[in-house]
Short mmCIF file of C-alpha atoms and ligand atoms in Angstrom, two decimals:
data_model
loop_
_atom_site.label_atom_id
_atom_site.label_comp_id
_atom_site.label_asym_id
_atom_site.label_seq_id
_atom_site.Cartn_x
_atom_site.Cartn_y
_atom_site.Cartn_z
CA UNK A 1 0.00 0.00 0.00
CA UNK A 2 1.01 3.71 -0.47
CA UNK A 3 2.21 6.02 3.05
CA UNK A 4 -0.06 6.80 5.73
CA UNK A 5 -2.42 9.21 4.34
CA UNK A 6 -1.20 12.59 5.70
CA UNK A 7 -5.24 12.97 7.57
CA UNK A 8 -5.04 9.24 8.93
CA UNK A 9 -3.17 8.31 12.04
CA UNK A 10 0.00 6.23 11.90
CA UNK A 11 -1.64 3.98 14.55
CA UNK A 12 -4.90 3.72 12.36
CA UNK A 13 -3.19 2.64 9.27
CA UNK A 14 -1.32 0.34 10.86
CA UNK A 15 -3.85 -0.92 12.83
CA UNK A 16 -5.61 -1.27 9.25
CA UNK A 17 -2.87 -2.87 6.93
CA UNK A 18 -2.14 -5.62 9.67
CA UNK A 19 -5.73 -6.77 10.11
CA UNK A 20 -5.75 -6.83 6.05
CA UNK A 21 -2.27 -8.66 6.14
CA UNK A 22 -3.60 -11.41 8.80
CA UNK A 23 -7.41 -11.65 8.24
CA UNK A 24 -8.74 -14.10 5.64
CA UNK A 25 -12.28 -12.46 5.84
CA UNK A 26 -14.06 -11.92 2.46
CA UNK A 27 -13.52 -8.90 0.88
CA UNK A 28 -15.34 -6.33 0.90
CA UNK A 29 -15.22 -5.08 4.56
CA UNK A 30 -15.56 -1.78 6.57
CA UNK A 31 -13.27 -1.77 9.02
CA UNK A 32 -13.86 0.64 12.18
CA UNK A 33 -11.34 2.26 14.17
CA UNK A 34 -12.35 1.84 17.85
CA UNK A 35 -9.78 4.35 19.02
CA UNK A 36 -11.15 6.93 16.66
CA UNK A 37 -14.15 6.60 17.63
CA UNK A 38 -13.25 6.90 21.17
CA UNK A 39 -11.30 10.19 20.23
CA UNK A 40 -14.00 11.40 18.84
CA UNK A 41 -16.34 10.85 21.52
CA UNK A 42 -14.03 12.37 24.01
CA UNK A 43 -14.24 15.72 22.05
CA UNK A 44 -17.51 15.85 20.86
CA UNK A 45 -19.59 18.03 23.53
CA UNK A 46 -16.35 18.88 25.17
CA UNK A 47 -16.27 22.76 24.69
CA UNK A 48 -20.18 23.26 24.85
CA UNK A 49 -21.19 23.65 28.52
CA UNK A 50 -24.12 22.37 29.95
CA UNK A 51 -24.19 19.89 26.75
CA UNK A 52 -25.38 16.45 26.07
CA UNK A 53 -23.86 13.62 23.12
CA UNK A 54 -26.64 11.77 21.43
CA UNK A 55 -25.02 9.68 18.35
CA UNK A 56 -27.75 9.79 15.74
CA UNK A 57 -27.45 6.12 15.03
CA UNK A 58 -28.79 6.52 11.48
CA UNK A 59 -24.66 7.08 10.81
CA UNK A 60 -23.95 3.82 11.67
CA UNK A 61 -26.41 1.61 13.29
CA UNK A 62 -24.27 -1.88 13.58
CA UNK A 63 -24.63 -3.55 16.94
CA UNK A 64 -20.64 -3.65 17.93
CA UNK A 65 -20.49 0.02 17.10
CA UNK A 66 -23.51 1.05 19.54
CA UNK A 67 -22.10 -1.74 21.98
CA UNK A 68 -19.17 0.82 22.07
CA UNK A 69 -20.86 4.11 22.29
CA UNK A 70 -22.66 2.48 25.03
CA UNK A 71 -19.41 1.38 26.90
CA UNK A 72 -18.52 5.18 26.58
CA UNK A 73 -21.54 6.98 27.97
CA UNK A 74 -23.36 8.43 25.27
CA UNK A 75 -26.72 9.08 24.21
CA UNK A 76 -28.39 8.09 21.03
CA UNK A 77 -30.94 9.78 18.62
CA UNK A 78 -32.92 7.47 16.65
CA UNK A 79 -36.07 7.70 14.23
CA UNK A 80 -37.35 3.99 14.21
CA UNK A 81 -38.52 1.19 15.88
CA UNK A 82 -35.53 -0.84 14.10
CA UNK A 83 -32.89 1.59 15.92
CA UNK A 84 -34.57 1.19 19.26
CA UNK A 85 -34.76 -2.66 18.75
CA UNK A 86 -30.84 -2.69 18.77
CA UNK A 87 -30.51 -0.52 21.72
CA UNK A 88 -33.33 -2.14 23.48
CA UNK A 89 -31.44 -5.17 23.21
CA UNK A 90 -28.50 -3.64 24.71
CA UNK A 91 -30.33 -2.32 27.81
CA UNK A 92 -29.33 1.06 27.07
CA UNK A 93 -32.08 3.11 29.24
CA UNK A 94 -34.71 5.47 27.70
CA UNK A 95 -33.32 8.78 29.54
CA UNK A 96 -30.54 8.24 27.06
CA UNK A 97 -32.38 8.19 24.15
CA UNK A 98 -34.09 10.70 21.82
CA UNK A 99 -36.23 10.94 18.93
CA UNK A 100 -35.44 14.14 16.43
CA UNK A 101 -37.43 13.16 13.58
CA UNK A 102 -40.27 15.32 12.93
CA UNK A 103 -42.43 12.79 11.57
CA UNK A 104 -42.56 9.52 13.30
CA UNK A 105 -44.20 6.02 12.45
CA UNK A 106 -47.40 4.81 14.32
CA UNK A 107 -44.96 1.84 14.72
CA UNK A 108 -42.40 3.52 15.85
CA UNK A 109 -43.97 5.44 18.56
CA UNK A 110 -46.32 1.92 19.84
CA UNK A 111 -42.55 1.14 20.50
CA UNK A 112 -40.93 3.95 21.35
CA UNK A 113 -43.60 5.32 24.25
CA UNK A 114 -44.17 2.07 26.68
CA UNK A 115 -40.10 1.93 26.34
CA UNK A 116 -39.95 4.96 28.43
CA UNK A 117 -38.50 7.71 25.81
CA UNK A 118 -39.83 10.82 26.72
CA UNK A 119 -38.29 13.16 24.03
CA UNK A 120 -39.57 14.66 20.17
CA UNK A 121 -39.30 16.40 17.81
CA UNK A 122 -41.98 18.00 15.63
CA UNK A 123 -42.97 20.64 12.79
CA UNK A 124 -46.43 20.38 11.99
CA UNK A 125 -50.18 20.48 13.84
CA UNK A 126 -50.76 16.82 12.78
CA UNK A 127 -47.78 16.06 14.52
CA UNK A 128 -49.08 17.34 17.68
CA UNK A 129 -52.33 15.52 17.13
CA UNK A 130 -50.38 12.51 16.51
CA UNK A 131 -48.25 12.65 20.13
CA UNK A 132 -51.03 14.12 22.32
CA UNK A 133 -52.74 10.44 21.15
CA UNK A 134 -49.51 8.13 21.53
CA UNK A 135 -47.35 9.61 23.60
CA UNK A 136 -49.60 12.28 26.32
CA UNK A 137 -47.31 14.85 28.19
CA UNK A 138 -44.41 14.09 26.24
CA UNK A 139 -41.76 16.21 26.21
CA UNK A 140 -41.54 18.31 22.49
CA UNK A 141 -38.92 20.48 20.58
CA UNK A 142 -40.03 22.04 17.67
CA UNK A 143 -38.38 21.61 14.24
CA UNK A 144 -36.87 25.44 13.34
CA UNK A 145 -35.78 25.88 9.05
CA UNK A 146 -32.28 27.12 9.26
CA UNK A 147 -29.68 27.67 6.42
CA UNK A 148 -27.80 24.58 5.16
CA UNK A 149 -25.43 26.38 2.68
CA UNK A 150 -22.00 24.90 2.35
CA UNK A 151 -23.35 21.51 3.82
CA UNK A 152 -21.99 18.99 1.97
CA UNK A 153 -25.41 16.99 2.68
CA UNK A 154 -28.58 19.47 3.16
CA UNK A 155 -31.11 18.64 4.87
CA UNK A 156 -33.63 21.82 4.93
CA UNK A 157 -36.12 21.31 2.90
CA UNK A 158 -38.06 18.14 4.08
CA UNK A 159 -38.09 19.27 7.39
CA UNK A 160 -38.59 22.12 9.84
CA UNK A 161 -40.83 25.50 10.06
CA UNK A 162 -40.10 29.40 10.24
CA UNK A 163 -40.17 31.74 13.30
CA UNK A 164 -43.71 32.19 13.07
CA UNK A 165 -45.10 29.26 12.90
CA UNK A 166 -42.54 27.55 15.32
CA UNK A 167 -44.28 29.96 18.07
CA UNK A 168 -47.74 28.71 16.85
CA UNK A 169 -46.99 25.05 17.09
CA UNK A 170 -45.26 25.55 20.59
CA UNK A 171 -48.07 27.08 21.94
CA UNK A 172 -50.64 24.75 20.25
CA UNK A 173 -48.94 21.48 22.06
CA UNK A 174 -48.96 23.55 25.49
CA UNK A 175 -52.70 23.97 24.72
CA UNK A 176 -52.95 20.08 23.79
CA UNK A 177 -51.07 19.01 26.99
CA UNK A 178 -47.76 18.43 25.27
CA UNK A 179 -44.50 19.39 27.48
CA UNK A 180 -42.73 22.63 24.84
CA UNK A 181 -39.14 22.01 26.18
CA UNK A 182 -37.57 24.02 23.35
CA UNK A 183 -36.36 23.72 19.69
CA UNK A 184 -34.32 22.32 17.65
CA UNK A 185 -32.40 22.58 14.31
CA UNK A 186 -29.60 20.93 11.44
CA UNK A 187 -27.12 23.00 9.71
CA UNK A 188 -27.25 20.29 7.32
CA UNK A 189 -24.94 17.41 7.07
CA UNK A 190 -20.79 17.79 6.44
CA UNK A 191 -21.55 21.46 7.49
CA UNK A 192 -18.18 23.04 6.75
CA UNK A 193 -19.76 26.75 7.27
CA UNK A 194 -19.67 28.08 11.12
CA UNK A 195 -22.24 31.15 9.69
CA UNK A 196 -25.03 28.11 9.38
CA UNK A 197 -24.48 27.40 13.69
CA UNK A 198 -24.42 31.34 14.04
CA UNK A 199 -27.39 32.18 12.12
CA UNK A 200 -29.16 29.20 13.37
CA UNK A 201 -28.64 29.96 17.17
CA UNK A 202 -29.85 33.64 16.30
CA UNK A 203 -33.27 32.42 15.14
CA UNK A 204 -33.51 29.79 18.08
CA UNK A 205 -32.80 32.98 19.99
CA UNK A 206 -35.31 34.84 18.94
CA UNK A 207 -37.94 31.94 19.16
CA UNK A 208 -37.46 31.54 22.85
CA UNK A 209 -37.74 34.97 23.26
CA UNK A 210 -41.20 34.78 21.73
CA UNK A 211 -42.26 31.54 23.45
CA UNK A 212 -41.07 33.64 26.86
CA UNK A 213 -43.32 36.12 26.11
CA UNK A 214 -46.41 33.11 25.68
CA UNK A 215 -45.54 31.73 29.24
CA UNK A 216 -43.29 28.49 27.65
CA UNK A 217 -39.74 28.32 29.12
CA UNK A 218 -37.20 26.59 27.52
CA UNK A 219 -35.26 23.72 29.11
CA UNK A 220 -33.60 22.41 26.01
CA UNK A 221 -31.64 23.53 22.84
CA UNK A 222 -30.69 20.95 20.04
CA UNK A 223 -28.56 21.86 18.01
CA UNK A 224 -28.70 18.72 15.74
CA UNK A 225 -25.80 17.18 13.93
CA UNK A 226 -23.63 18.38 10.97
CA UNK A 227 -19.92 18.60 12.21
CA UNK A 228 -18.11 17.54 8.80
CA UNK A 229 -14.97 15.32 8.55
CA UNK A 230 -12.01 14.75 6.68
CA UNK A 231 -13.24 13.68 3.04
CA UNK A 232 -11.07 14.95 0.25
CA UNK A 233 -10.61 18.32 1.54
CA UNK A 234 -9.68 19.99 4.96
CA UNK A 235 -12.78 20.75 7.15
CA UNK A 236 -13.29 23.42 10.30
CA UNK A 237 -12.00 21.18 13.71
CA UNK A 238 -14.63 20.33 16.17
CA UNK A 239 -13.30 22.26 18.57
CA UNK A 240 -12.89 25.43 16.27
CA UNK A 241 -17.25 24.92 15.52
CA UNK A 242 -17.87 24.20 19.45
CA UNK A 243 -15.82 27.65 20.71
CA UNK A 244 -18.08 29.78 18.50
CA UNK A 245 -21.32 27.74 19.16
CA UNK A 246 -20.26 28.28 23.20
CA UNK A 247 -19.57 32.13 22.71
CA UNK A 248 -23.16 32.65 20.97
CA UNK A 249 -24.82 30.35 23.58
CA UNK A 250 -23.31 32.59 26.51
CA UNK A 251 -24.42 35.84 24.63
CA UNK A 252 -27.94 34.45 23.63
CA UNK A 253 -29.08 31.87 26.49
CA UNK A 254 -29.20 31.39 29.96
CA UNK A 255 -26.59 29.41 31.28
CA UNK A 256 -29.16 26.51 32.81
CA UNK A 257 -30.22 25.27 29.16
CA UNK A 258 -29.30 22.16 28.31
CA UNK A 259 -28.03 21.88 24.93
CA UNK A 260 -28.31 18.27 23.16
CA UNK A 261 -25.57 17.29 19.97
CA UNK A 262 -26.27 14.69 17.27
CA UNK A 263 -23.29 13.94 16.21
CA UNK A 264 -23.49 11.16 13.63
CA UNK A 265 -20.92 11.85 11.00
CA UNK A 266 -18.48 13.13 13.29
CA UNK A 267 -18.49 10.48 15.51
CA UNK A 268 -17.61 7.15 13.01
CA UNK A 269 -16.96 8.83 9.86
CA UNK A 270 -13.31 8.99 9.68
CA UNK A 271 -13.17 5.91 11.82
CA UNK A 272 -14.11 3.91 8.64
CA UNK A 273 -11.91 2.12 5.84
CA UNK A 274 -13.81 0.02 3.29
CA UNK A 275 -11.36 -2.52 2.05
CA UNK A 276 -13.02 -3.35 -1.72
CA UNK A 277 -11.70 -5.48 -4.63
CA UNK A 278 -10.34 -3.98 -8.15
CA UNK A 279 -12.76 -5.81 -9.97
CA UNK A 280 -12.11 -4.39 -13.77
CA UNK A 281 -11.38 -2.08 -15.77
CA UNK A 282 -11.75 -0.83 -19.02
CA UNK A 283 -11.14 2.25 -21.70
CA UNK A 284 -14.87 3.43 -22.88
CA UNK A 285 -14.17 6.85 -25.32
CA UNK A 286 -11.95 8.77 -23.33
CA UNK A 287 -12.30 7.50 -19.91
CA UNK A 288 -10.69 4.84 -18.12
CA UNK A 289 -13.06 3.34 -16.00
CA UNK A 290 -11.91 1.07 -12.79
CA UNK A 291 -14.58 -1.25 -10.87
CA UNK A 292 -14.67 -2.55 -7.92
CA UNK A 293 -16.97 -4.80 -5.32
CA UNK A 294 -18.29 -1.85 -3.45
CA UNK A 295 -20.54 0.40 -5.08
CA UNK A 296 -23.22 3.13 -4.52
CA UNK A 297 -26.25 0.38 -3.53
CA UNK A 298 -24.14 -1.28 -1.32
CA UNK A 299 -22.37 1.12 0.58
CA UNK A 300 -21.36 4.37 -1.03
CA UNK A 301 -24.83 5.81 -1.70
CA UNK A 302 -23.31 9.19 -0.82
CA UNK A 303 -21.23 9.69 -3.44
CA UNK A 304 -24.16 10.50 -5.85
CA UNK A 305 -24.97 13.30 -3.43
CA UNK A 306 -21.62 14.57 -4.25
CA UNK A 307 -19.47 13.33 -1.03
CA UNK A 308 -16.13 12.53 -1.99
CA UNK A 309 -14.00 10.13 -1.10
CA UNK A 310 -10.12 9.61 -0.95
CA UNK A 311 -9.13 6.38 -2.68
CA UNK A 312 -6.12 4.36 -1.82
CA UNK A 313 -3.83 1.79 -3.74
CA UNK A 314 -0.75 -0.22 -3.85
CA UNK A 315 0.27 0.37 -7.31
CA UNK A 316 3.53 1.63 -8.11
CA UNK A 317 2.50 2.36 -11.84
CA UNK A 318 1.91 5.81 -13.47
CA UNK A 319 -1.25 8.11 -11.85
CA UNK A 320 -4.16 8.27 -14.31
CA UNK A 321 -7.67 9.47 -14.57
CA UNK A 322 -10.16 7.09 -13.42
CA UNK A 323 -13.84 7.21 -13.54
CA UNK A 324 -14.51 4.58 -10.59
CA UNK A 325 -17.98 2.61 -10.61
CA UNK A 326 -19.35 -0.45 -8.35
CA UNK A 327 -20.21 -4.11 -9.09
CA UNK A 328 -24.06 -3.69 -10.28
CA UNK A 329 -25.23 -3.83 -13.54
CA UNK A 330 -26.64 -0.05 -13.14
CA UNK A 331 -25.59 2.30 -14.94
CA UNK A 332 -26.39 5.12 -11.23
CA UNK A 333 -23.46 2.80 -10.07
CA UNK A 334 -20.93 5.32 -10.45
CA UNK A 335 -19.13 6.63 -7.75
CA UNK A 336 -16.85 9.04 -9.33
CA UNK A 337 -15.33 10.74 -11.62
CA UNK A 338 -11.90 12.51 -12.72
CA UNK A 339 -9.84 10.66 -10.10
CA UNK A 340 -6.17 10.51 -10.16
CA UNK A 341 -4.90 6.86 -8.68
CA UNK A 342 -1.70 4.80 -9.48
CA UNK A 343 -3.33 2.20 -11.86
CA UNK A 344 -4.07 -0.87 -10.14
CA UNK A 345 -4.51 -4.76 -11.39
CA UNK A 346 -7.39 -6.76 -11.02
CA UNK A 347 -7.26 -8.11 -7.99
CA UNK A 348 -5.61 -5.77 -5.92
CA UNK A 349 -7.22 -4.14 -3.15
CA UNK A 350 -8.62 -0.29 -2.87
CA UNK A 351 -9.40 1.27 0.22
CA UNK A 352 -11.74 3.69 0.66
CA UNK A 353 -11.24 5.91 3.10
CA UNK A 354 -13.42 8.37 5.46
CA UNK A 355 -16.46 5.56 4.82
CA UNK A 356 -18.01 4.62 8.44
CA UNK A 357 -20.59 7.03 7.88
CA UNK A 358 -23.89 6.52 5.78
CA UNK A 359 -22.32 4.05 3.63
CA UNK A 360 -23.41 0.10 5.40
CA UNK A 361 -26.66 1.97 7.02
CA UNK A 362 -27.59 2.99 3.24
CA UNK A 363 -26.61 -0.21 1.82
CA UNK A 364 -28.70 -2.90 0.14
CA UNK A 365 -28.40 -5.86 -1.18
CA UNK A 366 -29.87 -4.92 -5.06
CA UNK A 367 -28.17 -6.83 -7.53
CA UNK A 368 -27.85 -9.70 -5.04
CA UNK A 369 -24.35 -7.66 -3.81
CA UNK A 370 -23.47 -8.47 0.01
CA UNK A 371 -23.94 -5.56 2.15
CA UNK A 372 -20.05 -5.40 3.43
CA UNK A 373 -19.57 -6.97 7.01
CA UNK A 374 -18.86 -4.21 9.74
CA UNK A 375 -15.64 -5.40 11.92
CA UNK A 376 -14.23 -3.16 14.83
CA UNK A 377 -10.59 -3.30 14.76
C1 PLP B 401 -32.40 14.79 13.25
C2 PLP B 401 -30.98 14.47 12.94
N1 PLP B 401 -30.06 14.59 13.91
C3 PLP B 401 -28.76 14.29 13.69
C4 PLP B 401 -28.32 13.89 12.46
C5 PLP B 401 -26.87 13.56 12.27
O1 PLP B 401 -26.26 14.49 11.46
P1 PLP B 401 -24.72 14.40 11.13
O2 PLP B 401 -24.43 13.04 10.67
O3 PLP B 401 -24.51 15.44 10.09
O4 PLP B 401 -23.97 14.75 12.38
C6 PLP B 401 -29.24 13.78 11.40
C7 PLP B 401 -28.80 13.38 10.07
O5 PLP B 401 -29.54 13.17 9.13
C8 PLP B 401 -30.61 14.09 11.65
O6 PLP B 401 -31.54 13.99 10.68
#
C-alpha cells in the first residue's frame, strides 16, 4: 500500500494494513477504528457547557459500534422502531435516548412510548395531534428551518418550520397538553460553514424569546448534527465549531439550558476504511473506467450526493484518470469521476477511506451484492 495518508493516524493505518495482512475475511469489509471513535467521543460536547452527546445512530447503526458508544456513555438519537430494537437489546435506558425526527411512524412510537422515551421532535399540527394520542405529556422540541449552505449533505427542505409558525406550534402542544421544552435545528450534514451554527442559534434565539413572552420556558436547545470530517478536503476542527457555538450560547441563552448534539458523521466517519476489490477495468471513449466490489447500492450511496471520497492503492504504476464505478449492472453505479490513482490490477485491493458514515446503514443488497460486514478493529 502507499504512506499513511497525511489525515489518517499512523496507529490507524497500521492498525488497518495488519488486520488486512492477517485476516482471511471476504472482501469487501468496513473496518472501524475503535480508538477513533473513542477520540471522537471524548471531544464531541467537550467545549459546549451544559451539553449532552446523542449519536444519531442513522450514521452507523451496527450492533458492535452502539455496543461501544454504550461502553462510553453516550446518548443516542434514533427515528425507528428498528434503531430502538438494537438498543433495546443492549439495555441502554430510555433517559438516554431521543427521537429528532419530525415525523414519526405509528410503529415507531407503539414502541418507542411504553419503552420509556420521553423526548420529540416536531414541525407540523398533525404532529401534535399525533403525540397528544400516543405519547400524552411528552416532552416536544419544535423543528426550526435554518440555512444549510455549504453543507456537503442538506437537509432543509423536508423538514422544519419558520419563526412564526414555530411559536404557533409551541403554543398549540402547550394547549394540547404536550411538554414545549424548546427547539431544535440541522445545519445540514458535512456542514463546513460556522455562519449556518451562528445564524441558526440567532433564530432559536429569537424563538425563545417569543415563546417567553407566551408563558413556555425553555429547558432544552438541540442543536442537531452536521460537524463535517475529513473527506477529500480539509474541514473546520470540532473544537474550532464548538468555541463559536459556546460564545453565541453565553451571549444568547441562559446558562441553565441544556443543549443536546447529534453527532453522527463526526463520531464514526473517519473511523471507517472500506477494504473493496479492483474488480475491472476498461477504456470506454476517453475514460478509463476502474470497478470494484463496493458500489453506490451497497455502501457508497453518498457519493451521488456529491461526497467525496479519498481512494487508496498499492500500485507503483503511473497516476491516471479514473472514472470509478461499483459491481451492479446499473448504470447510477458510479461513484466518481476525474480521479487521479496509481493504476491498479485486477485483484488488488482499494481502500476507501473516510467511509463509516452513511455508507453500510444505506446499503442494500440490489443486484444480489453483500452488504459489506462491519468489523471493529
Ligand atoms: C435529526 C438528525 N439529527 C442528527 C443527524 C446527524 O447528522 P450528522 O451526521 O450530520 O452529524 C441527522 C442526520 O440526518 C438528523 O436527521
Amino acid at each position: 500500500m502507499e504512506a499513511t495518508p497525511t489525515f489518517v493516524s499512523k496507529k490507524t493505518w497500521n492498525k488497518v494494513l495488519n488486520y488486512i495482512a492477517s485476516s482471511d475475511e471476504a472482501l469487501p469489509y468496513l473496518l472501524i477504528d475503535r480508538d477513533v471513535v473513542r477520540e471522537k467521543v471524548s471531544l464531541i460536547g467537550r467545549h459546549i457547557r451544559n451539553s449532552r452527546v446523542f449519536y444519531a445512530v442513522k450514521a452507523h447503526p451496527d450492533v458492535e459500534v452502539l455496543k461501544l458508544l454504550n461502553s462510553l456513555g453516550v446518548g443516542f438519537e434514533i427515528a425507528s422502531e428498528g434503531e430502538l430494537q438494537i438498543l433495546a437489546s443492549l439495555g441502554v435506558a430510555p433517559e438516554r435516548i431521543i427521537t429528532s425526527n419530525p415525523v414519526k411512524t405509528f410503529k415507531f412510537l407503539d414502541r418507542a412510548v411504553p419503552y420509556g422515551i420521553s423526548y420529540y421532535a416536531f414541525d407540523s399540527a398533525v404532529e401534535v395531534d399525533k403525540l397528544v394520542r400516543y405519547a400524552p405529556g411528552c416532552n416536544v422540541y419544535v423543528r426550526l428551518s435554518v440555512p444549510n449552505e455549504g453543507s456537503e449533505w442538506p437537509l432543509s427542505k423536508k423538514f422544519g418550520v419558520e419563526l412564526d409558525e414555530a411559536a404557533e406550534l409551541l403554543l398549540l402542544a402547550k394547549r394540547k397538553g404536550l411538554n414545549p421544552v424548546g427547539v431544535t435545528f440541522h445545519v445540514g450534514s458535512q456542514c463546513n460553514n460556522v455562519y449556518n451554527w451562528s445564524t441558526a442559534l440567532e433564530k432559536a434565539k429569537e424563538l425563545r424569546e417569543i415563546a417567553e413572552q407566551n408563558g413556555i420556558s425553555f429547558s432544552v436547545l438541540n442543536i442537531g448534527g452536521g460537524y463535517p470530517i475529513h473527506y477529500t478536503k480539509n474541514v473546520v476542527d470540532v473544537e474550532t465549531i464548538e468555541k463559536k457555538i459556546d460564545r453565541a450560547l453565553a451571549k444568547k441563552f441562559p446558562k441553565d439550558l441544556e443543549v443536546f448534539i447529534e453527532p453522527g458523521r463526526a463520531v464514526v466517519g473517519d473511523a471507517g476504511v472500506f477494504v473493496a476489490t479492483v474488480i475491472g477495468k476498461a477504456r470506454r471513449g476517453d475514460e478509463n473506467w476502474l470497478y470494484i466490489d463496493v458500489g453506490v447500492f451497497n455502501g457508497l450511496m453518498e457519493s451521488i450526493g456529491g461526497i467525496k471520497y479519498v481512494y487508496v492503492v498499492g500500485s507503483r504504476n503511473e497516476p491516471e484518470r479514473w472514472t470509478i464505478a461499483g459491481p451492479s449492472c446499473d448504470s447510477f453505479d458510479v461513484i466518481d469521476r476525474e480521479v487521479t490513482l496509481r493504476e491498479p490490477e485486477v485483484g488488488n485491493r482499494i481502500l476507501i477511506l473516510s467511509s463509516g458514515a452513511y455508507t453500510i446503514s444505506y446499503a442494500s443488497e440490489f443486484n444480489g451484492f453483500s452488504i459489506p460486514k462491519t468489523i471493529l478493529i
